[in-house]
mmCIF file with all atom_site columns, N, CA, C and O in Angstrom:
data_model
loop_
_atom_site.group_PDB
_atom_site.id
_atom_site.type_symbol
_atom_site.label_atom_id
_atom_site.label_alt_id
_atom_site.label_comp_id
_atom_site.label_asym_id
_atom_site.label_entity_id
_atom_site.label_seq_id
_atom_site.pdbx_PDB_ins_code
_atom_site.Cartn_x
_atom_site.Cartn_y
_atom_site.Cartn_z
_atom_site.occupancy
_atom_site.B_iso_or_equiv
_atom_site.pdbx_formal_charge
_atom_site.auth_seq_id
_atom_site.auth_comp_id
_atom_site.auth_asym_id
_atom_site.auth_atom_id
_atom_site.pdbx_PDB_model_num
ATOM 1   N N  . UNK A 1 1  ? -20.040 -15.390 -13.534 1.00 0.00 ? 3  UNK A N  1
ATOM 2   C CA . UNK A 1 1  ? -18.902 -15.075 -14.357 1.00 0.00 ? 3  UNK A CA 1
ATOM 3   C C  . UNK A 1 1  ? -18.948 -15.965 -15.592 1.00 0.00 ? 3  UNK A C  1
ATOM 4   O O  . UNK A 1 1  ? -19.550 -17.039 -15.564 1.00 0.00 ? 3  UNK A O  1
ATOM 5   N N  . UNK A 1 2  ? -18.306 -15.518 -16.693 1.00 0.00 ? 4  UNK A N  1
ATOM 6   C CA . UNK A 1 2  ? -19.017 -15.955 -18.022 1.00 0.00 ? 4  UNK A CA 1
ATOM 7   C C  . UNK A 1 2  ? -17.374 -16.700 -18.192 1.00 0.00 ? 4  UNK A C  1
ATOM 8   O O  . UNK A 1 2  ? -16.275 -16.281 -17.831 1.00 0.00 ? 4  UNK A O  1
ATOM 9   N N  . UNK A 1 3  ? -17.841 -18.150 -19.004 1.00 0.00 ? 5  UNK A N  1
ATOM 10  C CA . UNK A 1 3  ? -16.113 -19.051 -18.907 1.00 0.00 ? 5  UNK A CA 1
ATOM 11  C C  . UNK A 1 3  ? -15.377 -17.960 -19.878 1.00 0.00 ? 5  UNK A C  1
ATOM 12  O O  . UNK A 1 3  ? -14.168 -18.056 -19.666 1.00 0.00 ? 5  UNK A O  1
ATOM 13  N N  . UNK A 1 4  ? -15.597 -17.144 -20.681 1.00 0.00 ? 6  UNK A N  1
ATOM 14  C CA . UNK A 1 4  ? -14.639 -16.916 -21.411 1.00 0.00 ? 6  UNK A CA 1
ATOM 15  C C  . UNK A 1 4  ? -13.672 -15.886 -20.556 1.00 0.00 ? 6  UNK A C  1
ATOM 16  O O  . UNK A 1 4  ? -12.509 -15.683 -20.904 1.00 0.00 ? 6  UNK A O  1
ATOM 17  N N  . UNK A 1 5  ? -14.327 -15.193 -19.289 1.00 0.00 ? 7  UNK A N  1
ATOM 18  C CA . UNK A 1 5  ? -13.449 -14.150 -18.086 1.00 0.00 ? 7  UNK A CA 1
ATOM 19  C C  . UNK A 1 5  ? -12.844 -15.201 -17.955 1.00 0.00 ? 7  UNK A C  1
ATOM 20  O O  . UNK A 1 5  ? -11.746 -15.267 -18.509 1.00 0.00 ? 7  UNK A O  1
ATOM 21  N N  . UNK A 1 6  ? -13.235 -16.136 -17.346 1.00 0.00 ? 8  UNK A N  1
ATOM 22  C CA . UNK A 1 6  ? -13.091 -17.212 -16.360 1.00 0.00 ? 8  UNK A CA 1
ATOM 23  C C  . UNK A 1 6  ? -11.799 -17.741 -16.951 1.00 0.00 ? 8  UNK A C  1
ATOM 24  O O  . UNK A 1 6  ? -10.789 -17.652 -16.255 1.00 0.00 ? 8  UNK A O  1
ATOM 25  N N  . UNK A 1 7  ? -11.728 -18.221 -18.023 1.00 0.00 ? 9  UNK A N  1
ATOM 26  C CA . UNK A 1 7  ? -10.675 -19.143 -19.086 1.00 0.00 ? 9  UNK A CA 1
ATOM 27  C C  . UNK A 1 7  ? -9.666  -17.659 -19.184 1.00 0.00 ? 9  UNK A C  1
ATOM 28  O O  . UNK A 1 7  ? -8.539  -17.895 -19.619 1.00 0.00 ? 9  UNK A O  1
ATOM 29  N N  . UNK A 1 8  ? -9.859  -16.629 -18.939 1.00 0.00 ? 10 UNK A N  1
ATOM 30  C CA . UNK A 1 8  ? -8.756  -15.589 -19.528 1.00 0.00 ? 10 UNK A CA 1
ATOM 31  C C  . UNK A 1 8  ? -8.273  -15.363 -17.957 1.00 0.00 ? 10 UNK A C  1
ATOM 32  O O  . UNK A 1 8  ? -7.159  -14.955 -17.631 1.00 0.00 ? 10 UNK A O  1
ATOM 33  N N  . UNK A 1 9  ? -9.183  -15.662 -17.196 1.00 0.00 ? 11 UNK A N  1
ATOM 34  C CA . UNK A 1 9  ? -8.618  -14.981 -15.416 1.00 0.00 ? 11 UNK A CA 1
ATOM 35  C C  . UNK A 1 9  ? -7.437  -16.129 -14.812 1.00 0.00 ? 11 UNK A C  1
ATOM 36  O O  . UNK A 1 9  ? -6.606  -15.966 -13.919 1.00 0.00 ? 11 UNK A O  1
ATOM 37  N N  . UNK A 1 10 ? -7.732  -17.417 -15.724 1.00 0.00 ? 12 UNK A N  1
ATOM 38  C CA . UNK A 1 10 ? -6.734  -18.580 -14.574 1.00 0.00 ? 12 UNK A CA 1
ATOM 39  C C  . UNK A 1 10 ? -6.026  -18.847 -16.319 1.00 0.00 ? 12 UNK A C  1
ATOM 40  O O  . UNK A 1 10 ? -5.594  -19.991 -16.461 1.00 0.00 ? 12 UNK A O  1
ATOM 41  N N  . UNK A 1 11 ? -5.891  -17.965 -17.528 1.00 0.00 ? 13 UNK A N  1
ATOM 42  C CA . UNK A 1 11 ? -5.179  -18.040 -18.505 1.00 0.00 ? 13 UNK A CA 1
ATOM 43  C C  . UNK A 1 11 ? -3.318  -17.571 -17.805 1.00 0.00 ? 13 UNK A C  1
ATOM 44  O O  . UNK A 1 11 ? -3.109  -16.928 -16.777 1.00 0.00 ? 13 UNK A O  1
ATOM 45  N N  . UNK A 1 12 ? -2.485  -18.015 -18.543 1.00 0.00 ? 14 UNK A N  1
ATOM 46  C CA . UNK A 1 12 ? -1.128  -17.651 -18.303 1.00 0.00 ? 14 UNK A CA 1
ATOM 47  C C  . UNK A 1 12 ? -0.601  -16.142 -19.033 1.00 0.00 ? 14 UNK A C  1
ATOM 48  O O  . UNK A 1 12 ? 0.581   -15.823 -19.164 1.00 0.00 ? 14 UNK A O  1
ATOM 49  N N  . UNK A 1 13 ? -1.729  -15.360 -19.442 1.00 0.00 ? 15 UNK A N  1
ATOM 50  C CA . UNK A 1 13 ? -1.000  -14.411 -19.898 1.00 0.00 ? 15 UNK A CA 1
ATOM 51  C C  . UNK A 1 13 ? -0.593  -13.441 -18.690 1.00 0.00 ? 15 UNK A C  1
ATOM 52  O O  . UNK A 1 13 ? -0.504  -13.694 -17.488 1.00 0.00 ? 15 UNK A O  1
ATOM 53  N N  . UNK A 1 14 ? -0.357  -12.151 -19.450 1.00 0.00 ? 16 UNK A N  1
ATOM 54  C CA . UNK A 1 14 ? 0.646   -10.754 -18.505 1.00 0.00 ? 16 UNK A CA 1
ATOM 55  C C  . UNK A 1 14 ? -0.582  -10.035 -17.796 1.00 0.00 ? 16 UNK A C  1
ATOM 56  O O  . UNK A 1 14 ? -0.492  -9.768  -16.597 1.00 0.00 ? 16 UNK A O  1
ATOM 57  N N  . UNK A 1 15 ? -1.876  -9.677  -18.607 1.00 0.00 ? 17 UNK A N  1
ATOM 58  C CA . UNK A 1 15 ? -2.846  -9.217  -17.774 1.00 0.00 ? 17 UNK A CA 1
ATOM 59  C C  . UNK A 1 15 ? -3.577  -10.605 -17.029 1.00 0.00 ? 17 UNK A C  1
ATOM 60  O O  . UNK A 1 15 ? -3.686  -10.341 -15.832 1.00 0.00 ? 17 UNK A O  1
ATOM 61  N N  . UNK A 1 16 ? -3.829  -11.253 -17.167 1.00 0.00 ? 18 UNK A N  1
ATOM 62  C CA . UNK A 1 16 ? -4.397  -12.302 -16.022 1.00 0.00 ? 18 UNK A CA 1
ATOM 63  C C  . UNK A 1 16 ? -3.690  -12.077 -14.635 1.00 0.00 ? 18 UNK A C  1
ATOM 64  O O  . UNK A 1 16 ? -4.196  -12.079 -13.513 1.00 0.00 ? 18 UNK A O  1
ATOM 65  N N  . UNK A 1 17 ? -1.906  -11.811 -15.154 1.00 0.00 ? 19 UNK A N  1
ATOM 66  C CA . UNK A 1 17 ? -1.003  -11.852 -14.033 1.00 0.00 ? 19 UNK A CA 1
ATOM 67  C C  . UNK A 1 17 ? -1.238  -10.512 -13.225 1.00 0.00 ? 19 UNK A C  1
ATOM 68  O O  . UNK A 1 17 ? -0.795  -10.280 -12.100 1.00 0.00 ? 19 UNK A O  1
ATOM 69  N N  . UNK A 1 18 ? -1.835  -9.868  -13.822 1.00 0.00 ? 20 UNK A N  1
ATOM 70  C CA . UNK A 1 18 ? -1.927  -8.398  -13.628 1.00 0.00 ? 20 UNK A CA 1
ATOM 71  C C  . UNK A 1 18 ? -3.293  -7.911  -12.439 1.00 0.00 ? 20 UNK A C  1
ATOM 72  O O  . UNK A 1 18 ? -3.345  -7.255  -11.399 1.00 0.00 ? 20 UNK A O  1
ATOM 73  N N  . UNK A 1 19 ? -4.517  -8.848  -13.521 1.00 0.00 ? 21 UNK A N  1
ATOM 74  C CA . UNK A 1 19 ? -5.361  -8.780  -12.467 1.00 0.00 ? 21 UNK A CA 1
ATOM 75  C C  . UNK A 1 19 ? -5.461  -9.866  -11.082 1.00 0.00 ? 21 UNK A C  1
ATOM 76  O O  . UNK A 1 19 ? -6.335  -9.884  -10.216 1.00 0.00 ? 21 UNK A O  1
ATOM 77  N N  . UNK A 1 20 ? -4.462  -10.588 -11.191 1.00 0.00 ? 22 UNK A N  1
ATOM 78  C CA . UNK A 1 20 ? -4.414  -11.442 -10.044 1.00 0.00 ? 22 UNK A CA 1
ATOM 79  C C  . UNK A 1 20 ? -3.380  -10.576 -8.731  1.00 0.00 ? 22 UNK A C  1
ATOM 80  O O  . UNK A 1 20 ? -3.235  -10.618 -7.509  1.00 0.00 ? 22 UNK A O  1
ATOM 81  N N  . UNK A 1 21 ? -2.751  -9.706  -10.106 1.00 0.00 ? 23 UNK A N  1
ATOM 82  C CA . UNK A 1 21 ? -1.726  -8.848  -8.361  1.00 0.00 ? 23 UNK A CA 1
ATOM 83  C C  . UNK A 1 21 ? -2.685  -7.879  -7.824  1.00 0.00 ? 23 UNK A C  1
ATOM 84  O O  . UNK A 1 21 ? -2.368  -7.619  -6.663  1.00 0.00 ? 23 UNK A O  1
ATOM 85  N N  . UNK A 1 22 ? -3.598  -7.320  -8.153  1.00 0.00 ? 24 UNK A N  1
ATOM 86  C CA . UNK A 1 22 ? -4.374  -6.300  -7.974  1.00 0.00 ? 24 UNK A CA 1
ATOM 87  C C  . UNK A 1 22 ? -5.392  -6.662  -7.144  1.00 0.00 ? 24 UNK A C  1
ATOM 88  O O  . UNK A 1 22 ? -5.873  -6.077  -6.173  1.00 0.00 ? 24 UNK A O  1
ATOM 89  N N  . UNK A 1 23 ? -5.788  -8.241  -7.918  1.00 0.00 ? 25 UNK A N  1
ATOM 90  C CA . UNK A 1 23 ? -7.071  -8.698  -6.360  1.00 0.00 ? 25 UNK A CA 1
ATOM 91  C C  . UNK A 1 23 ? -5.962  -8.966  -5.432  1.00 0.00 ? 25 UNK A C  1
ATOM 92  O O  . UNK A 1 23 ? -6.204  -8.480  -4.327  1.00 0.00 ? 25 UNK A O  1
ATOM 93  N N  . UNK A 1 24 ? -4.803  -9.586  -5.499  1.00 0.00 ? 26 UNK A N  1
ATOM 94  C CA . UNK A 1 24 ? -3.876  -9.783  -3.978  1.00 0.00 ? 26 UNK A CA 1
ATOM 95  C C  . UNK A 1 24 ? -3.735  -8.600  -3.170  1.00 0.00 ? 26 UNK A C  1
ATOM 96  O O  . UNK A 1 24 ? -3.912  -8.498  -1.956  1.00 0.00 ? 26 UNK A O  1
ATOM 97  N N  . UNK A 1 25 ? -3.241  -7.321  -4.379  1.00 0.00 ? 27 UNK A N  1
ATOM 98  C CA . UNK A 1 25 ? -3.108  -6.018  -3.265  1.00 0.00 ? 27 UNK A CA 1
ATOM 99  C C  . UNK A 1 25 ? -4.474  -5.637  -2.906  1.00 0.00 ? 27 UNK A C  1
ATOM 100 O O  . UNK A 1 25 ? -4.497  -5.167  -1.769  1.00 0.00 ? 27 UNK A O  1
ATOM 101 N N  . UNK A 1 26 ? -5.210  -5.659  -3.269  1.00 0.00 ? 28 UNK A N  1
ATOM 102 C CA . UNK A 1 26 ? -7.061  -5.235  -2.945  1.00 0.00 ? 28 UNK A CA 1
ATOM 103 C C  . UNK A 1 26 ? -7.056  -5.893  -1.562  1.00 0.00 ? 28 UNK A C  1
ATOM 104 O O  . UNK A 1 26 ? -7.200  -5.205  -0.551  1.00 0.00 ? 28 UNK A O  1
ATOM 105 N N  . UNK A 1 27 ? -6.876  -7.341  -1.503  1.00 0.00 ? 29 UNK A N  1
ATOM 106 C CA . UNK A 1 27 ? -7.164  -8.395  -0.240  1.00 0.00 ? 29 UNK A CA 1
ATOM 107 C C  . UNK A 1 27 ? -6.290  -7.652  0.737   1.00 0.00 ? 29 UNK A C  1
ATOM 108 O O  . UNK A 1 27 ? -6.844  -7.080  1.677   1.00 0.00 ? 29 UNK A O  1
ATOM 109 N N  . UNK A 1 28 ? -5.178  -7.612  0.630   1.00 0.00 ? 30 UNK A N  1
ATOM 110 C CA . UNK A 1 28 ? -4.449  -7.024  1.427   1.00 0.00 ? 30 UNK A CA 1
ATOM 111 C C  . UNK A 1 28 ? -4.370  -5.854  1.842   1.00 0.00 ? 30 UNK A C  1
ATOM 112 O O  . UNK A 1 28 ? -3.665  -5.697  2.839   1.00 0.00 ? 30 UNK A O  1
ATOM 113 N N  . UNK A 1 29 ? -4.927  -4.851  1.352   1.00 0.00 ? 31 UNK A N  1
ATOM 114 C CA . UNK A 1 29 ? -5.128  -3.588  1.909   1.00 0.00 ? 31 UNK A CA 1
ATOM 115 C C  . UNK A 1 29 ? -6.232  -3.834  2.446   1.00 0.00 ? 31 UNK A C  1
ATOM 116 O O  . UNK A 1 29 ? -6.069  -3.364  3.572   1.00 0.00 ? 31 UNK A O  1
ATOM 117 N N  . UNK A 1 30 ? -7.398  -4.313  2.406   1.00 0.00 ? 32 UNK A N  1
ATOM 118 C CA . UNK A 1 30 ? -8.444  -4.434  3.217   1.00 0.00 ? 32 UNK A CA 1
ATOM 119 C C  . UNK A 1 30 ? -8.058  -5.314  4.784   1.00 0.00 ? 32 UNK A C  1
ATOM 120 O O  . UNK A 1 30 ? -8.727  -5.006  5.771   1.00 0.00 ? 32 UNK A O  1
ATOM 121 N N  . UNK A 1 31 ? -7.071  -6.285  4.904   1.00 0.00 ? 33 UNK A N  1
ATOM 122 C CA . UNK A 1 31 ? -6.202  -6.415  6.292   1.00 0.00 ? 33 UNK A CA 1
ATOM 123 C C  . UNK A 1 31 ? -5.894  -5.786  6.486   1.00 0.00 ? 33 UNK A C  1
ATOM 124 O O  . UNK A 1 31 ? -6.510  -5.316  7.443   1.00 0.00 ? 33 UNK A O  1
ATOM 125 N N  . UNK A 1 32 ? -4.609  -4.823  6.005   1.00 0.00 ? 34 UNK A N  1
ATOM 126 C CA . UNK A 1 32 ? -4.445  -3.641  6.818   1.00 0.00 ? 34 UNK A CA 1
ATOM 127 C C  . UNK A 1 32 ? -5.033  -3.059  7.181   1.00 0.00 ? 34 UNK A C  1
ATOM 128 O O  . UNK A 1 32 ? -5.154  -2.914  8.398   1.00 0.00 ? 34 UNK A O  1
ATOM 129 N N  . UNK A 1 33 ? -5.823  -2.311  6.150   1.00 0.00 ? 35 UNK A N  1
ATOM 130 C CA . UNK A 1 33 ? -6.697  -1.396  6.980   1.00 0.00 ? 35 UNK A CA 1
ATOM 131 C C  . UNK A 1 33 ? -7.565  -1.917  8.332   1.00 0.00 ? 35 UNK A C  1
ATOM 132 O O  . UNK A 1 33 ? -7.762  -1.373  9.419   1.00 0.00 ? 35 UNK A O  1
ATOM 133 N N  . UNK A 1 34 ? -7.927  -3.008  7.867   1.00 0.00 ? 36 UNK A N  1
ATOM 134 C CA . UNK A 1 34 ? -9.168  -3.567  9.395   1.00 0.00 ? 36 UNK A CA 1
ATOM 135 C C  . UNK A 1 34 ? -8.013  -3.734  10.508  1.00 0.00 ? 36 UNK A C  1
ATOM 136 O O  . UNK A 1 34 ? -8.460  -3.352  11.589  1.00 0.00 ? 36 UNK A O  1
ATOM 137 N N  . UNK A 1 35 ? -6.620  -4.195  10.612  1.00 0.00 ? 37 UNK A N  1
ATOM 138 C CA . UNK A 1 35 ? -5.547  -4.613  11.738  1.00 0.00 ? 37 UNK A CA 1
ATOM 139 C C  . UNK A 1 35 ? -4.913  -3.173  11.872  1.00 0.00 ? 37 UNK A C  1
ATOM 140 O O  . UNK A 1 35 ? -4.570  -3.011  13.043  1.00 0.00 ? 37 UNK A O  1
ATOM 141 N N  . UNK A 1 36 ? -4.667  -2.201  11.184  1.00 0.00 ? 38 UNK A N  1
ATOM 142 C CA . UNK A 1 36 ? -3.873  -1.054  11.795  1.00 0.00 ? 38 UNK A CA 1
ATOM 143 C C  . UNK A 1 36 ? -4.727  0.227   11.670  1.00 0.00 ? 38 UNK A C  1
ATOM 144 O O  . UNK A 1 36 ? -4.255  1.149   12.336  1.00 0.00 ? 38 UNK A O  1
ATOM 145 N N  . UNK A 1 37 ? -5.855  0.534   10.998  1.00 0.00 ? 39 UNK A N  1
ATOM 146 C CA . UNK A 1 37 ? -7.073  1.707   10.807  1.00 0.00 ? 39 UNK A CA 1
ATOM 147 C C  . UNK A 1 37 ? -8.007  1.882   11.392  1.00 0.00 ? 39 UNK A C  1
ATOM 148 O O  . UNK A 1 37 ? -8.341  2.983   11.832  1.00 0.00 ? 39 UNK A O  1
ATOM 149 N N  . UNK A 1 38 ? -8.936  0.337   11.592  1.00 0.00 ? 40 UNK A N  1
ATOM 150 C CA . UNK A 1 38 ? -10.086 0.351   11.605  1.00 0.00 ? 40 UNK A CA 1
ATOM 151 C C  . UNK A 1 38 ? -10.628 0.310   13.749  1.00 0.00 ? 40 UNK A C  1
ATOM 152 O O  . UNK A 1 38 ? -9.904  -0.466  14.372  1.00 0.00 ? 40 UNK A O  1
ATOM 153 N N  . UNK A 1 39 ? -11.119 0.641   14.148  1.00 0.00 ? 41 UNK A N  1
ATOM 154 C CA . UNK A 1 39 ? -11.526 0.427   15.289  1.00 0.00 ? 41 UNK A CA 1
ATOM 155 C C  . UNK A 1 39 ? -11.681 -1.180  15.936  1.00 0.00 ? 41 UNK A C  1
ATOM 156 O O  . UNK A 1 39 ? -11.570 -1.549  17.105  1.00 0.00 ? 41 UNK A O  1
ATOM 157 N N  . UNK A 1 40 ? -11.973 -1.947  14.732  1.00 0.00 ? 42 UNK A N  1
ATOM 158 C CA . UNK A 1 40 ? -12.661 -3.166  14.674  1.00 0.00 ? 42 UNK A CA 1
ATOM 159 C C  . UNK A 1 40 ? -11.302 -4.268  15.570  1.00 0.00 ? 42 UNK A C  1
ATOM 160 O O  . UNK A 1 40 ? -11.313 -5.051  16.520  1.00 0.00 ? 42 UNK A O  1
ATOM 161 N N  . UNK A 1 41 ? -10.559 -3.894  14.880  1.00 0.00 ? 43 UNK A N  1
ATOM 162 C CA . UNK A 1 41 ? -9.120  -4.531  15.653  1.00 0.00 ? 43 UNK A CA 1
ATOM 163 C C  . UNK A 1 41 ? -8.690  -4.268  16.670  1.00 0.00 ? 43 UNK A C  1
ATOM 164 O O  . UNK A 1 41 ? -7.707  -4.917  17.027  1.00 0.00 ? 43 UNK A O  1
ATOM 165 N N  . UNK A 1 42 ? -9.173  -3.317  17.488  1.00 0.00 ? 44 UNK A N  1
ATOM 166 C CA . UNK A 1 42 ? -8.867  -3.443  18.713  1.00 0.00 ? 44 UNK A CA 1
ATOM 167 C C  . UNK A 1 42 ? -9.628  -3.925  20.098  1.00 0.00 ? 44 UNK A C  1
ATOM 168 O O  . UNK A 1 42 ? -10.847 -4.037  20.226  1.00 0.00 ? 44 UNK A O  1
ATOM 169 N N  . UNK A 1 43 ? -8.913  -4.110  20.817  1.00 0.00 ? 45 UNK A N  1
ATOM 170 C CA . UNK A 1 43 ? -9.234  -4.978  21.815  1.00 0.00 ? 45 UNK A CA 1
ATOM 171 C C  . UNK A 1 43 ? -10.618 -3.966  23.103  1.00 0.00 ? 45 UNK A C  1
ATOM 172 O O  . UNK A 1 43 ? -10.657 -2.843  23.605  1.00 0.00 ? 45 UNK A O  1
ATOM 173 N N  . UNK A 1 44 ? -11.180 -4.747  23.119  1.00 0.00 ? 46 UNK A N  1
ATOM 174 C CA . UNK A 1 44 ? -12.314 -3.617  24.170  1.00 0.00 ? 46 UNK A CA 1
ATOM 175 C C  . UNK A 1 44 ? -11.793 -2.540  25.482  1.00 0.00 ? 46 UNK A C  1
ATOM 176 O O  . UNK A 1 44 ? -10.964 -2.587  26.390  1.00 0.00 ? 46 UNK A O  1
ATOM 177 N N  . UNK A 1 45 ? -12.382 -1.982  25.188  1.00 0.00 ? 47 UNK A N  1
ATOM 178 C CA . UNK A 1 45 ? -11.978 -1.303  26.541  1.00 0.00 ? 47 UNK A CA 1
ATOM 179 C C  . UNK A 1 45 ? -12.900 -1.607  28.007  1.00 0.00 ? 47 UNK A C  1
ATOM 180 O O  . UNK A 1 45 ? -14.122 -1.499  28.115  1.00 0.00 ? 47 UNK A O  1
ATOM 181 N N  . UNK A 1 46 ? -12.127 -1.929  28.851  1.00 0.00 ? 48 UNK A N  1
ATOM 182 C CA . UNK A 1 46 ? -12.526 -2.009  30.333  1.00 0.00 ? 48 UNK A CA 1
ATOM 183 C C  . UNK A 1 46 ? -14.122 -1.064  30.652  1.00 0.00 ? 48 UNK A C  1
ATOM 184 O O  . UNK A 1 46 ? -14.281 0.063   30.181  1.00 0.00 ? 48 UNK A O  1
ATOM 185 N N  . UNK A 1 47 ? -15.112 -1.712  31.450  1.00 0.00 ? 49 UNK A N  1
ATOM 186 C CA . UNK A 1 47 ? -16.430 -0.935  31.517  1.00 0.00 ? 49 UNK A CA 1
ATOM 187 C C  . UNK A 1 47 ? -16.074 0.446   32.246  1.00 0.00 ? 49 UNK A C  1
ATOM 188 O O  . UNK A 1 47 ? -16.494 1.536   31.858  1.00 0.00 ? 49 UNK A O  1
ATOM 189 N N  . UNK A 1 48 ? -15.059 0.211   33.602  1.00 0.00 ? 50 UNK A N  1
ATOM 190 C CA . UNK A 1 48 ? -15.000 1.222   34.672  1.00 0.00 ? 50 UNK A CA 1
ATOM 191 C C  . UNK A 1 48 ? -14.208 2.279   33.553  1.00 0.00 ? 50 UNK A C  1
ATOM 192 O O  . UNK A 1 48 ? -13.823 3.295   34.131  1.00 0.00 ? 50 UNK A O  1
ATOM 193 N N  . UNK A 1 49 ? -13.878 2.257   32.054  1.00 0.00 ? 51 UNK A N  1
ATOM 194 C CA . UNK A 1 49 ? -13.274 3.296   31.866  1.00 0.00 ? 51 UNK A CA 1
ATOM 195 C C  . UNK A 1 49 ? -14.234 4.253   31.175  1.00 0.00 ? 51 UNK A C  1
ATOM 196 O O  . UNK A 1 49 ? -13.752 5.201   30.555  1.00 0.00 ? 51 UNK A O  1
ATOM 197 N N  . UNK A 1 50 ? -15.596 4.080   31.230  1.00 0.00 ? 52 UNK A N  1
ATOM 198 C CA . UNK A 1 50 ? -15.837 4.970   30.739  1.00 0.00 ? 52 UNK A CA 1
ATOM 199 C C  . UNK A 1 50 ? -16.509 6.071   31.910  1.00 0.00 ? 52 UNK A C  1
ATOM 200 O O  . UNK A 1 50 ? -17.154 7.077   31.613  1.00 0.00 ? 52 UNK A O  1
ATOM 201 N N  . UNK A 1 51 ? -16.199 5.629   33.248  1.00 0.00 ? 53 UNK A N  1
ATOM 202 C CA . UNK A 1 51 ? -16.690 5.990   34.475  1.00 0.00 ? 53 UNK A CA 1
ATOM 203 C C  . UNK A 1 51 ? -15.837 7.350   34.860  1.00 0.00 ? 53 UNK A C  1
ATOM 204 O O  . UNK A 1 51 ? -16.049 7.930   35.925  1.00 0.00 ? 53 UNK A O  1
#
């Protein structure tokens, strides 16, 4: 990343603020999805159940 992103990404303006809510909602939809979507979050199933 080149300092001048860099100096505008941790800058105090309205889009810095903008792209910082967007990586927060990005991060956060990728939890949800893996804790309430994804297979990955759930707990194993018992061997005898696939019997």
């Amino acid at each position: 990343m080149s300092a001048r992103v860099r100096n505008w990404f941790f800058s105090n303006t309205t889009s810095a603020a903008v792209a910082w809510a967007l990586a927060v909602l990005a991060l956060a939809a990728v939890l949800a999805w893996f804790f309430a979507l994804s297979p990955y979050g759930a707990p194993a199933a018992p061997v005898y159940a696939e019997f």
